GROMACS .gro file of N, CA and C in nm:
model
  525
    1UNK      N    1  -0.858  -1.173   0.710
    1UNK     CA    2  -0.981  -1.222   0.652
    1UNK      C    3  -1.054  -1.112   0.577
    2UNK      N    4  -1.069  -0.995   0.639
    2UNK     CA    5  -1.145  -0.888   0.572
    2UNK      C    6  -1.074  -0.834   0.448
    3UNK      N    7  -0.939  -0.848   0.444
    3UNK     CA    8  -0.865  -0.799   0.327
    3UNK      C    9  -0.905  -0.874   0.200
    4UNK      N   10  -0.928  -1.006   0.212
    4UNK     CA   11  -0.967  -1.086   0.096
    4UNK      C   12  -1.107  -1.046   0.049
    5UNK      N   13  -1.196  -1.022   0.142
    5UNK     CA   14  -1.332  -0.982   0.105
    5UNK      C   15  -1.330  -0.844   0.042
    6UNK      N   16  -1.256  -0.752   0.103
    6UNK     CA   17  -1.246  -0.617   0.048
    6UNK      C   18  -1.186  -0.623  -0.092
    7UNK      N   19  -1.081  -0.702  -0.107
    7UNK     CA   20  -1.018  -0.717  -0.239
    7UNK      C   21  -1.116  -0.769  -0.343
    8UNK      N   22  -1.200  -0.861  -0.304
    8UNK     CA   23  -1.301  -0.914  -0.397
    8UNK      C   24  -1.402  -0.807  -0.436
    9UNK      N   25  -1.449  -0.730  -0.338
    9UNK     CA   26  -1.541  -0.621  -0.369
    9UNK      C   27  -1.476  -0.520  -0.465
   10UNK      N   28  -1.350  -0.487  -0.438
   10UNK     CA   29  -1.280  -0.391  -0.523
   10UNK      C   30  -1.260  -0.446  -0.664
   11UNK      N   31  -1.225  -0.573  -0.675
   11UNK     CA   32  -1.207  -0.635  -0.807
   11UNK      C   33  -1.337  -0.632  -0.888
   12UNK      N   34  -1.447  -0.669  -0.824
   12UNK     CA   35  -1.576  -0.665  -0.894
   12UNK      C   36  -1.609  -0.522  -0.934
   13UNK      N   37  -1.589  -0.428  -0.841
   13UNK     CA   38  -1.615  -0.287  -0.871
   13UNK      C   39  -1.532  -0.234  -0.986
   14UNK      N   40  -1.406  -0.274  -0.992
   14UNK     CA   41  -1.320  -0.223  -1.100
   14UNK      C   42  -1.362  -0.278  -1.236
   15UNK      N   43  -1.409  -0.403  -1.241
   15UNK     CA   44  -1.459  -0.458  -1.367
   15UNK      C   45  -1.587  -0.386  -1.408
   16UNK      N   46  -1.676  -0.364  -1.312
   16UNK     CA   47  -1.800  -0.292  -1.342
   16UNK      C   48  -1.770  -0.150  -1.390
   17UNK      N   49  -1.670  -0.087  -1.330
   17UNK     CA   50  -1.629   0.048  -1.374
   17UNK      C   51  -1.582   0.043  -1.518
   18UNK      N   52  -1.501  -0.055  -1.551
   18UNK     CA   53  -1.451  -0.070  -1.688
   18UNK      C   54  -1.565  -0.094  -1.787
   19UNK      N   55  -1.672  -0.157  -1.739
   19UNK     CA   56  -1.790  -0.183  -1.824
   19UNK      C   57  -1.889  -0.065  -1.820
   20UNK      N   58  -1.850   0.042  -1.754
   20UNK     CA   59  -1.932   0.163  -1.740
   20UNK      C   60  -2.063   0.137  -1.666
   21UNK      N   61  -2.061   0.043  -1.578
   21UNK     CA   62  -2.175   0.015  -1.489
   21UNK      C   63  -2.147   0.087  -1.357
   22UNK      N   64  -2.156   0.220  -1.361
   22UNK     CA   65  -2.108   0.303  -1.252
   22UNK      C   66  -2.187   0.284  -1.123
   23UNK      N   67  -2.319   0.279  -1.130
   23UNK     CA   68  -2.399   0.264  -1.009
   23UNK      C   69  -2.369   0.134  -0.937
   24UNK      N   70  -2.358   0.027  -1.014
   24UNK     CA   71  -2.328  -0.103  -0.952
   24UNK      C   72  -2.185  -0.105  -0.897
   25UNK      N   73  -2.093  -0.043  -0.969
   25UNK     CA   74  -1.954  -0.034  -0.920
   25UNK      C   75  -1.949   0.043  -0.788
   26UNK      N   76  -2.026   0.151  -0.779
   26UNK     CA   77  -2.032   0.230  -0.655
   26UNK      C   78  -2.076   0.141  -0.539
   27UNK      N   79  -2.174   0.056  -0.564
   27UNK     CA   80  -2.222  -0.034  -0.458
   27UNK      C   81  -2.110  -0.124  -0.406
   28UNK      N   82  -2.030  -0.179  -0.495
   28UNK     CA   83  -1.922  -0.268  -0.454
   28UNK      C   84  -1.810  -0.192  -0.383
   29UNK      N   85  -1.774  -0.077  -0.434
   29UNK     CA   86  -1.672   0.004  -0.367
   29UNK      C   87  -1.721   0.049  -0.229
   30UNK      N   88  -1.849   0.082  -0.219
   30UNK     CA   89  -1.906   0.124  -0.091
   30UNK      C   90  -1.903   0.010   0.010
   31UNK      N   91  -1.931  -0.111  -0.037
   31UNK     CA   92  -1.922  -0.229   0.052
   31UNK      C   93  -1.779  -0.244   0.105
   32UNK      N   94  -1.682  -0.229   0.016
   32UNK     CA   95  -1.542  -0.239   0.058
   32UNK      C   96  -1.508  -0.129   0.159
   33UNK      N   97  -1.553  -0.009   0.132
   33UNK     CA   98  -1.528   0.104   0.221
   33UNK      C   99  -1.587   0.077   0.359
   34UNK      N  100  -1.709   0.030   0.365
   34UNK     CA  101  -1.774   0.003   0.493
   34UNK      C  102  -1.698  -0.103   0.573
   35UNK      N  103  -1.648  -0.205   0.505
   35UNK     CA  104  -1.571  -0.309   0.575
   35UNK      C  105  -1.441  -0.249   0.631
   36UNK      N  106  -1.372  -0.171   0.550
   36UNK     CA  107  -1.249  -0.107   0.598
   36UNK      C  108  -1.276  -0.019   0.720
   37UNK      N  109  -1.379   0.062   0.713
   37UNK     CA  110  -1.409   0.155   0.822
   37UNK      C  111  -1.440   0.080   0.951
   38UNK      N  112  -1.509  -0.034   0.941
   38UNK     CA  113  -1.549  -0.111   1.059
   38UNK      C  114  -1.438  -0.200   1.112
   39UNK      N  115  -1.330  -0.217   1.037
   39UNK     CA  116  -1.224  -0.309   1.081
   39UNK      C  117  -1.149  -0.253   1.201
   40UNK      N  118  -1.086  -0.342   1.276
   40UNK     CA  119  -1.016  -0.304   1.398
   40UNK      C  120  -0.900  -0.209   1.371
   41UNK      N  121  -0.829  -0.231   1.262
   41UNK     CA  122  -0.715  -0.147   1.226
   41UNK      C  123  -0.732  -0.102   1.081
   42UNK      N  124  -0.818  -0.004   1.058
   42UNK     CA  125  -0.846   0.035   0.919
   42UNK      C  126  -0.723   0.092   0.849
   43UNK      N  127  -0.709   0.057   0.723
   43UNK     CA  128  -0.602   0.110   0.639
   43UNK      C  129  -0.650   0.246   0.586
   44UNK      N  130  -0.602   0.352   0.649
   44UNK     CA  131  -0.653   0.486   0.618
   44UNK      C  132  -0.625   0.528   0.474
   45UNK      N  133  -0.510   0.485   0.421
   45UNK     CA  134  -0.478   0.514   0.281
   45UNK      C  135  -0.576   0.448   0.186
   46UNK      N  136  -0.611   0.324   0.215
   46UNK     CA  137  -0.707   0.252   0.130
   46UNK      C  138  -0.846   0.313   0.141
   47UNK      N  139  -0.882   0.359   0.259
   47UNK     CA  140  -1.011   0.426   0.275
   47UNK      C  141  -1.015   0.551   0.188
   48UNK      N  142  -0.908   0.627   0.188
   48UNK     CA  143  -0.902   0.748   0.106
   48UNK      C  144  -0.909   0.715  -0.043
   49UNK      N  145  -0.839   0.609  -0.084
   49UNK     CA  146  -0.844   0.566  -0.224
   49UNK      C  147  -0.986   0.526  -0.264
   50UNK      N  148  -1.057   0.456  -0.175
   50UNK     CA  149  -1.194   0.415  -0.205
   50UNK      C  150  -1.287   0.536  -0.215
   51UNK      N  151  -1.271   0.632  -0.124
   51UNK     CA  152  -1.349   0.756  -0.135
   51UNK      C  153  -1.324   0.821  -0.271
   52UNK      N  154  -1.199   0.825  -0.312
   52UNK     CA  155  -1.162   0.885  -0.441
   52UNK      C  156  -1.230   0.810  -0.555
   53UNK      N  157  -1.227   0.678  -0.552
   53UNK     CA  158  -1.291   0.597  -0.656
   53UNK      C  159  -1.442   0.622  -0.661
   54UNK      N  160  -1.505   0.625  -0.544
   54UNK     CA  161  -1.650   0.644  -0.539
   54UNK      C  162  -1.687   0.783  -0.590
   55UNK      N  163  -1.611   0.885  -0.551
   55UNK     CA  164  -1.638   1.019  -0.602
   55UNK      C  165  -1.623   1.026  -0.752
   56UNK      N  166  -1.520   0.962  -0.805
   56UNK     CA  167  -1.498   0.961  -0.950
   56UNK      C  168  -1.609   0.886  -1.023
   57UNK      N  169  -1.655   0.776  -0.965
   57UNK     CA  170  -1.763   0.700  -1.027
   57UNK      C  171  -1.893   0.780  -1.033
   58UNK      N  172  -1.921   0.853  -0.926
   58UNK     CA  173  -2.040   0.940  -0.929
   58UNK      C  174  -2.028   1.042  -1.042
   59UNK      N  175  -1.910   1.098  -1.060
   59UNK     CA  176  -1.889   1.196  -1.167
   59UNK      C  177  -1.905   1.131  -1.304
   60UNK      N  178  -1.846   1.013  -1.322
   60UNK     CA  179  -1.859   0.943  -1.451
   60UNK      C  180  -2.005   0.911  -1.482
   61UNK      N  181  -2.082   0.882  -1.378
   61UNK     CA  182  -2.223   0.850  -1.397
   61UNK      C  183  -2.312   0.973  -1.410
   62UNK      N  184  -2.252   1.092  -1.400
   62UNK     CA  185  -2.329   1.215  -1.415
   62UNK      C  186  -2.391   1.268  -1.287
   63UNK      N  187  -2.361   1.205  -1.174
   63UNK     CA  188  -2.414   1.251  -1.044
   63UNK      C  189  -2.313   1.347  -0.981
   64UNK      N  190  -2.306   1.467  -1.036
   64UNK     CA  191  -2.200   1.560  -0.995
   64UNK      C  192  -2.217   1.611  -0.853
   65UNK      N  193  -2.339   1.632  -0.809
   65UNK     CA  194  -2.361   1.677  -0.671
   65UNK      C  195  -2.316   1.569  -0.573
   66UNK      N  196  -2.349   1.444  -0.602
   66UNK     CA  197  -2.306   1.333  -0.517
   66UNK      C  198  -2.154   1.318  -0.520
   67UNK      N  199  -2.096   1.340  -0.637
   67UNK     CA  200  -1.951   1.334  -0.652
   67UNK      C  201  -1.885   1.440  -0.563
   68UNK      N  202  -1.935   1.561  -0.570
   68UNK     CA  203  -1.880   1.670  -0.490
   68UNK      C  204  -1.895   1.640  -0.341
   69UNK      N  205  -2.011   1.589  -0.301
   69UNK     CA  206  -2.033   1.551  -0.162
   69UNK      C  207  -1.931   1.447  -0.116
   70UNK      N  208  -1.910   1.347  -0.199
   70UNK     CA  209  -1.816   1.240  -0.166
   70UNK      C  210  -1.673   1.294  -0.154
   71UNK      N  211  -1.633   1.379  -0.246
   71UNK     CA  212  -1.497   1.434  -0.240
   71UNK      C  213  -1.479   1.523  -0.117
   72UNK      N  214  -1.581   1.601  -0.082
   72UNK     CA  215  -1.571   1.684   0.039
   72UNK      C  216  -1.554   1.597   0.163
   73UNK      N  217  -1.633   1.492   0.171
   73UNK     CA  218  -1.623   1.398   0.283
   73UNK      C  219  -1.484   1.335   0.287
   74UNK      N  220  -1.435   1.297   0.170
   74UNK     CA  221  -1.303   1.236   0.162
   74UNK      C  222  -1.193   1.332   0.205
   75UNK      N  223  -1.201   1.456   0.160
   75UNK     CA  224  -1.100   1.556   0.198
   75UNK      C  225  -1.099   1.575   0.350
   76UNK      N  226  -1.218   1.582   0.410
   76UNK     CA  227  -1.225   1.597   0.554
   76UNK      C  228  -1.161   1.480   0.628
   77UNK      N  229  -1.199   1.360   0.589
   77UNK     CA  230  -1.147   1.240   0.654
   77UNK      C  231  -0.996   1.225   0.630
   78UNK      N  232  -0.956   1.235   0.505
   78UNK     CA  233  -0.818   1.204   0.470
   78UNK      C  234  -0.720   1.309   0.519
   79UNK      N  235  -0.759   1.435   0.519
   79UNK     CA  236  -0.668   1.538   0.571
   79UNK      C  237  -0.647   1.517   0.721
   80UNK      N  238  -0.753   1.476   0.791
   80UNK     CA  239  -0.742   1.451   0.934
   80UNK      C  240  -0.657   1.327   0.962
   81UNK      N  241  -0.673   1.223   0.881
   81UNK     CA  242  -0.605   1.096   0.907
   81UNK      C  243  -0.462   1.090   0.852
   82UNK      N  244  -0.440   1.152   0.736
   82UNK     CA  245  -0.310   1.139   0.669
   82UNK      C  246  -0.232   1.270   0.660
   83UNK      N  247  -0.299   1.380   0.684
   83UNK     CA  248  -0.234   1.510   0.674
   83UNK      C  249  -0.266   1.577   0.541
   84UNK      N  250  -0.270   1.708   0.543
   84UNK     CA  251  -0.310   1.787   0.427
   84UNK      C  252  -0.213   1.774   0.310
   85UNK      N  253  -0.088   1.737   0.335
   85UNK     CA  254   0.010   1.732   0.226
   85UNK      C  255   0.035   1.591   0.173
   86UNK      N  256  -0.045   1.494   0.214
   86UNK     CA  257  -0.031   1.356   0.165
   86UNK      C  258  -0.067   1.353   0.016
   87UNK      N  259   0.006   1.277  -0.066
   87UNK     CA  260  -0.022   1.274  -0.211
   87UNK      C  261  -0.165   1.238  -0.249
   88UNK      N  262  -0.235   1.156  -0.171
   88UNK     CA  263  -0.374   1.123  -0.205
   88UNK      C  264  -0.461   1.247  -0.200
   89UNK      N  265  -0.421   1.345  -0.119
   89UNK     CA  266  -0.499   1.469  -0.111
   89UNK      C  267  -0.502   1.540  -0.245
   90UNK      N  268  -0.392   1.535  -0.319
   90UNK     CA  269  -0.390   1.596  -0.453
   90UNK      C  270  -0.490   1.529  -0.545
   91UNK      N  271  -0.501   1.396  -0.536
   91UNK     CA  272  -0.598   1.324  -0.618
   91UNK      C  273  -0.741   1.364  -0.580
   92UNK      N  274  -0.764   1.377  -0.450
   92UNK     CA  275  -0.898   1.417  -0.405
   92UNK      C  276  -0.932   1.559  -0.450
   93UNK      N  277  -0.836   1.650  -0.439
   93UNK     CA  278  -0.859   1.787  -0.485
   93UNK      C  279  -0.880   1.792  -0.637
   94UNK      N  280  -0.809   1.708  -0.710
   94UNK     CA  281  -0.833   1.699  -0.855
   94UNK      C  282  -0.977   1.657  -0.883
   95UNK      N  283  -1.022   1.553  -0.814
   95UNK     CA  284  -1.157   1.504  -0.834
   95UNK      C  285  -1.261   1.608  -0.795
   96UNK      N  286  -1.238   1.675  -0.682
   96UNK     CA  287  -1.330   1.778  -0.639
   96UNK      C  288  -1.332   1.894  -0.739
   97UNK      N  289  -1.215   1.929  -0.791
   97UNK     CA  290  -1.207   2.034  -0.892
   97UNK      C  291  -1.286   1.998  -1.017
   98UNK      N  292  -1.278   1.872  -1.057
   98UNK     CA  293  -1.355   1.826  -1.174
   98UNK      C  294  -1.504   1.833  -1.147
   99UNK      N  295  -1.544   1.800  -1.024
   99UNK     CA  296  -1.686   1.809  -0.989
   99UNK      C  297  -1.732   1.954  -0.995
  100UNK      N  298  -1.653   2.045  -0.940
  100UNK     CA  299  -1.687   2.188  -0.949
  100UNK      C  300  -1.695   2.232  -1.095
  101UNK      N  301  -1.604   2.184  -1.176
  101UNK     CA  302  -1.601   2.220  -1.318
  101UNK      C  303  -1.731   2.175  -1.385
  102UNK      N  304  -1.784   2.061  -1.346
  102UNK     CA  305  -1.909   2.011  -1.402
  102UNK      C  306  -2.025   2.105  -1.373
  103UNK      N  307  -2.016   2.178  -1.262
  103UNK     CA  308  -2.118   2.276  -1.226
  103UNK      C  309  -2.084   2.415  -1.281
  104UNK      N  310  -1.975   2.421  -1.357
  104UNK     CA  311  -1.925   2.547  -1.412
  104UNK      C  312  -1.887   2.645  -1.302
  105UNK      N  313  -1.848   2.591  -1.186
  105UNK     CA  314  -1.798   2.672  -1.076
  105UNK      C  315  -1.646   2.677  -1.090
  106UNK      N  316  -1.600   2.766  -1.175
  106UNK     CA  317  -1.458   2.768  -1.209
  106UNK      C  318  -1.372   2.825  -1.098
  107UNK      N  319  -1.429   2.906  -1.010
  107UNK     CA  320  -1.354   2.952  -0.893
  107UNK      C  321  -1.322   2.834  -0.802
  108UNK      N  322  -1.424   2.750  -0.777
  108UNK     CA  323  -1.401   2.628  -0.698
  108UNK      C  324  -1.305   2.534  -0.767
  109UNK      N  325  -1.318   2.523  -0.899
  109UNK     CA  326  -1.229   2.438  -0.978
  109UNK      C  327  -1.084   2.484  -0.962
  110UNK      N  328  -1.060   2.612  -0.984
  110UNK     CA  329  -0.924   2.664  -0.973
  110UNK      C  330  -0.868   2.648  -0.833
  111UNK      N  331  -0.950   2.670  -0.732
  111UNK     CA  332  -0.905   2.652  -0.594
  111UNK      C  333  -0.858   2.510  -0.567
  112UNK      N  334  -0.938   2.415  -0.611
  112UNK     CA  335  -0.904   2.273  -0.588
  112UNK      C  336  -0.782   2.232  -0.669
  113UNK      N  337  -0.781   2.267  -0.798
  113UNK     CA  338  -0.669   2.226  -0.881
  113UNK      C  339  -0.539   2.295  -0.841
  114UNK      N  340  -0.549   2.417  -0.789
  114UNK     CA  341  -0.429   2.485  -0.739
  114UNK      C  342  -0.378   2.418  -0.612
  115UNK      N  343  -0.469   2.374  -0.526
  115UNK     CA  344  -0.430   2.302  -0.405
  115UNK      C  345  -0.362   2.169  -0.443
  116UNK      N  346  -0.415   2.100  -0.541
  116UNK     CA  347  -0.351   1.976  -0.587
  116UNK      C  348  -0.210   2.005  -0.638
  117UNK      N  349  -0.195   2.115  -0.712
  117UNK     CA  350  -0.063   2.154  -0.763
  117UNK      C  351   0.034   2.179  -0.647
  118UNK      N  352  -0.011   2.251  -0.544
  118UNK     CA  353   0.076   2.281  -0.429
  118UNK      C  354   0.125   2.152  -0.363
  119UNK      N  355   0.034   2.059  -0.343
  119UNK     CA  356   0.070   1.932  -0.277
  119UNK      C  357   0.169   1.855  -0.364
  120UNK      N  358   0.142   1.847  -0.493
  120UNK     CA  359   0.232   1.774  -0.583
  120UNK      C  360   0.368   1.840  -0.592
  121UNK      N  361   0.371   1.969  -0.596
  121UNK     CA  362   0.498   2.042  -0.603
  121UNK      C  363   0.581   2.014  -0.478
  122UNK      N  364   0.516   2.019  -0.363
  122UNK     CA  365   0.585   1.992  -0.236
  122UNK      C  366   0.630   1.846  -0.227
  123UNK      N  367   0.547   1.756  -0.274
  123UNK     CA  368   0.573   1.613  -0.261
  123UNK      C  369   0.674   1.562  -0.364
  124UNK      N  370   0.657   1.602  -0.489
  124UNK     CA  371   0.733   1.543  -0.598
  124UNK      C  372   0.841   1.632  -0.658
  125UNK      N  373   0.833   1.761  -0.636
  125UNK     CA  374   0.928   1.854  -0.698
  125UNK      C  375   0.873   1.911  -0.828
  126UNK      N  376   0.936   2.018  -0.874
  126UNK     CA  377   0.880   2.096  -0.985
  126UNK      C  378   0.887   2.032  -1.122
  127UNK      N  379   0.962   1.926  -1.139
  127UNK     CA  380   0.977   1.864  -1.271
  127UNK      C  381   0.907   1.728  -1.284
  128UNK      N  382   0.816   1.698  -1.194
  128UNK     CA  383   0.749   1.568  -1.194
  128UNK      C  384   0.627   1.569  -1.288
  129UNK      N  385   0.601   1.458  -1.359
  129UNK     CA  386   0.483   1.452  -1.447
  129UNK      C  387   0.350   1.481  -1.378
  130UNK      N  388   0.338   1.450  -1.249
  130UNK     CA  389   0.213   1.482  -1.179
  130UNK      C  390   0.197   1.633  -1.161
  131UNK      N  391   0.308   1.704  -1.148
  131UNK     CA  392   0.303   1.850  -1.143
  131UNK      C  393   0.256   1.901  -1.280
  132UNK      N  394   0.302   1.836  -1.387
  132UNK     CA  395   0.257   1.872  -1.521
  132UNK      C  396   0.107   1.850  -1.535
  133UNK      N  397   0.055   1.744  -1.476
  133UNK     CA  398  -0.090   1.721  -1.478
  133UNK      C  399  -0.164   1.836  -1.412
  134UNK      N  400  -0.111   1.883  -1.301
  134UNK     CA  401  -0.174   1.998  -1.234
  134UNK      C  402  -0.168   2.123  -1.321
  135UNK      N  403  -0.053   2.148  -1.384
  135UNK     CA  404  -0.044   2.263  -1.475
  135UNK      C  405  -0.147   2.251  -1.587
  136UNK      N  406  -0.161   2.131  -1.641
  136UNK     CA  407  -0.259   2.108  -1.748
  136UNK      C  408  -0.402   2.139  -1.698
  137UNK      N  409  -0.435   2.088  -1.579
  137UNK     CA  410  -0.568   2.111  -1.524
  137UNK      C  411  -0.596   2.260  -1.501
  138UNK      N  412  -0.499   2.328  -1.443
  138UNK     CA  413  -0.516   2.471  -1.418
  138UNK      C  414  -0.530   2.546  -1.550
  139UNK      N  415  -0.452   2.507  -1.649
  139UNK     CA  416  -0.465   2.567  -1.782
  139UNK      C  417  -0.604   2.547  -1.840
  140UNK      N  418  -0.660   2.429  -1.818
  140UNK     CA  419  -0.796   2.400  -1.865
  140UNK      C  420  -0.897   2.494  -1.799
  141UNK      N  421  -0.882   2.517  -1.669
  141UNK     CA  422  -0.974   2.608  -1.600
  141UNK      C  423  -0.963   2.750  -1.657
  142UNK      N  424  -0.840   2.796  -1.678
  142UNK     CA  425  -0.823   2.930  -1.734
  142UNK      C  426  -0.877   2.938  -1.877
  143UNK      N  427  -0.863   2.831  -1.951
  143UNK     CA  428  -0.919   2.828  -2.087
  143UNK      C  429  -1.071   2.843  -2.080
  144UNK      N  430  -1.136   2.774  -1.986
  144UNK     CA  431  -1.281   2.785  -1.970
  144UNK      C  432  -1.323   2.924  -1.925
  145UNK      N  433  -1.231   2.993  -1.854
  145UNK     CA  434  -1.257   3.131  -1.812
  145UNK      C  435  -1.227   3.231  -1.923
  146UNK      N  436  -1.188   3.180  -2.039
  146UNK     CA  437  -1.153   3.263  -2.156
  146UNK      C  438  -1.030   3.351  -2.130
  147UNK      N  439  -0.940   3.302  -2.047
  147UNK     CA  440  -0.814   3.370  -2.020
  147UNK      C  441  -0.706   3.292  -2.094
  148UNK      N  442  -0.705   3.312  -2.224
  148UNK     CA  443  -0.624   3.232  -2.315
  148UNK      C  444  -0.475   3.241  -2.288
  149UNK      N  445  -0.423   3.360  -2.263
  149UNK     CA  446  -0.278   3.375  -2.241
  149UNK      C  447  -0.234   3.303  -2.113
  150UNK      N  448  -0.314   3.314  -2.009
  150UNK     CA  449  -0.281   3.243  -1.885
  150UNK      C  450  -0.290   3.093  -1.907
  151UNK      N  451  -0.394   3.048  -1.977
  151UNK     CA  452  -0.409   2.905  -2.008
  151UNK      C  453  -0.288   2.856  -2.087
  152UNK      N  454  -0.249   2.932  -2.187
  152UNK     CA  455  -0.135   2.893  -2.271
  152UNK      C  456  -0.009   2.878  -2.188
  153UNK      N  457   0.013   2.969  -2.094
  153UNK     CA  458   0.130   2.962  -2.007
  153UNK      C  459   0.132   2.830  -1.929
  154UNK      N  460   0.018   2.791  -1.873
  154UNK     CA  461   0.012   2.666  -1.797
  154UNK      C  462   0.027   2.544  -1.888
  155UNK      N  463  -0.035   2.547  -2.003
  155UNK     CA  464  -0.021   2.435  -2.097
  155UNK      C  465   0.125   2.419  -2.140
  156UNK      N  466   0.196   2.529  -2.161
  156UNK     CA  467   0.337   2.522  -2.200
  156UNK      C  468   0.423   2.465  -2.088
  157UNK      N  469   0.393   2.502  -1.963
  157UNK     CA  470   0.466   2.445  -1.849
  157UNK      C  471   0.445   2.294  -1.843
  158UNK      N  472   0.321   2.251  -1.863
  158UNK     CA  473   0.292   2.107  -1.861
  158UNK      C  474   0.366   2.036  -1.973
  159UNK      N  475   0.363   2.094  -2.091
  159UNK     CA  476   0.429   2.034  -2.207
  159UNK      C  477   0.580   2.023  -2.184
  160UNK      N  478   0.641   2.126  -2.130
  160UNK     CA  479   0.786   2.127  -2.107
  160UNK      C  480   0.826   2.013  -2.012
  161UNK      N  481   0.751   1.997  -1.903
  161UNK     CA  482   0.782   1.890  -1.808
  161UNK      C  483   0.761   1.754  -1.872
  162UNK      N  484   0.651   1.737  -1.940
  162UNK     CA  485   0.620   1.607  -2.002
  162UNK      C  486   0.722   1.570  -2.109
  163UNK      N  487   0.764   1.667  -2.189
  163UNK     CA  488   0.867   1.638  -2.290
  163UNK      C  489   0.997   1.596  -2.223
  164UNK      N  490   1.036   1.667  -2.118
  164UNK     CA  491   1.162   1.638  -2.049
  164UNK      C  492   1.159   1.504  -1.977
  165UNK      N  493   1.047   1.473  -1.914
  165UNK     CA  494   1.041   1.354  -1.829
  165UNK      C  495   0.986   1.230  -1.899
  166UNK      N  496   0.902   1.250  -2.002
  166UNK     CA  497   0.837   1.136  -2.066
  166UNK      C  498   0.883   1.112  -2.209
  167UNK      N  499   0.952   1.210  -2.266
  167UNK     CA  500   0.999   1.196  -2.403
  167UNK      C  501   0.904   1.261  -2.502
  168UNK      N  502   0.957   1.292  -2.617
  168UNK     CA  503   0.884   1.365  -2.721
  168UNK      C  504   0.760   1.292  -2.773
  169UNK      N  505   0.760   1.161  -2.769
  169UNK     CA  506   0.656   1.085  -2.836
  169UNK      C  507   0.562   1.012  -2.739
  170UNK      N  508   0.562   1.051  -2.613
  170UNK     CA  509   0.474   0.988  -2.514
  170UNK      C  510   0.329   1.025  -2.544
  171UNK      N  511   0.240   0.931  -2.522
  171UNK     CA  512   0.098   0.951  -2.555
  171UNK      C  513   0.034   1.066  -2.479
  172UNK      N  514   0.077   1.095  -2.357
  172UNK     CA  515   0.010   1.199  -2.282
  172UNK      C  516   0.042   1.338  -2.335
  173UNK      N  517   0.135   1.351  -2.428
  173UNK     CA  518   0.162   1.481  -2.488
  173UNK      C  519   0.048   1.526  -2.578
  174UNK      N  520  -0.043   1.438  -2.607
  174UNK     CA  521  -0.161   1.474  -2.686
  174UNK      C  522  -0.271   1.537  -2.604
  175UNK      N  523  -0.260   1.535  -2.469
  175UNK     CA  524  -0.364   1.595  -2.383
  175UNK      C  525  -0.370   1.744  -2.403
   0.00000   0.00000   0.00000
């Protein structure tokens, strides 16, 4: 029974997110999260995904401090429930890194994005497109630190993986 209600909250939230109604979308995702947490057998993976969505929505809406708070809470909960090397942890570290980047805390950004890279490398292997995403993110942090040669090295690693795995003309090669 609660799965249908949660699904409805998530569906409404996703449409509101697409319409850039971030505060209202947060309300719907939060309702879904609360139902999952209170359920007899909570789906821990879904709880982590909802935390990730809520943190991202706060960032999209410009509430970077709230975004960072949400991602920290999510990392604490999800690492305890699913383990530090679960793939969702990489998504959470990516989001937290982006929140740090919004505060121009590039040390925090690099720490989070490097942790996401480690998890993806361990989970997916060195030639996976998600590993390329981590290389791209880390390159972006180094670019913001004005360390151009280091940034270039990471961007080239990302490009090499994406060309090999996605093909020469894939849209993400424009990132």
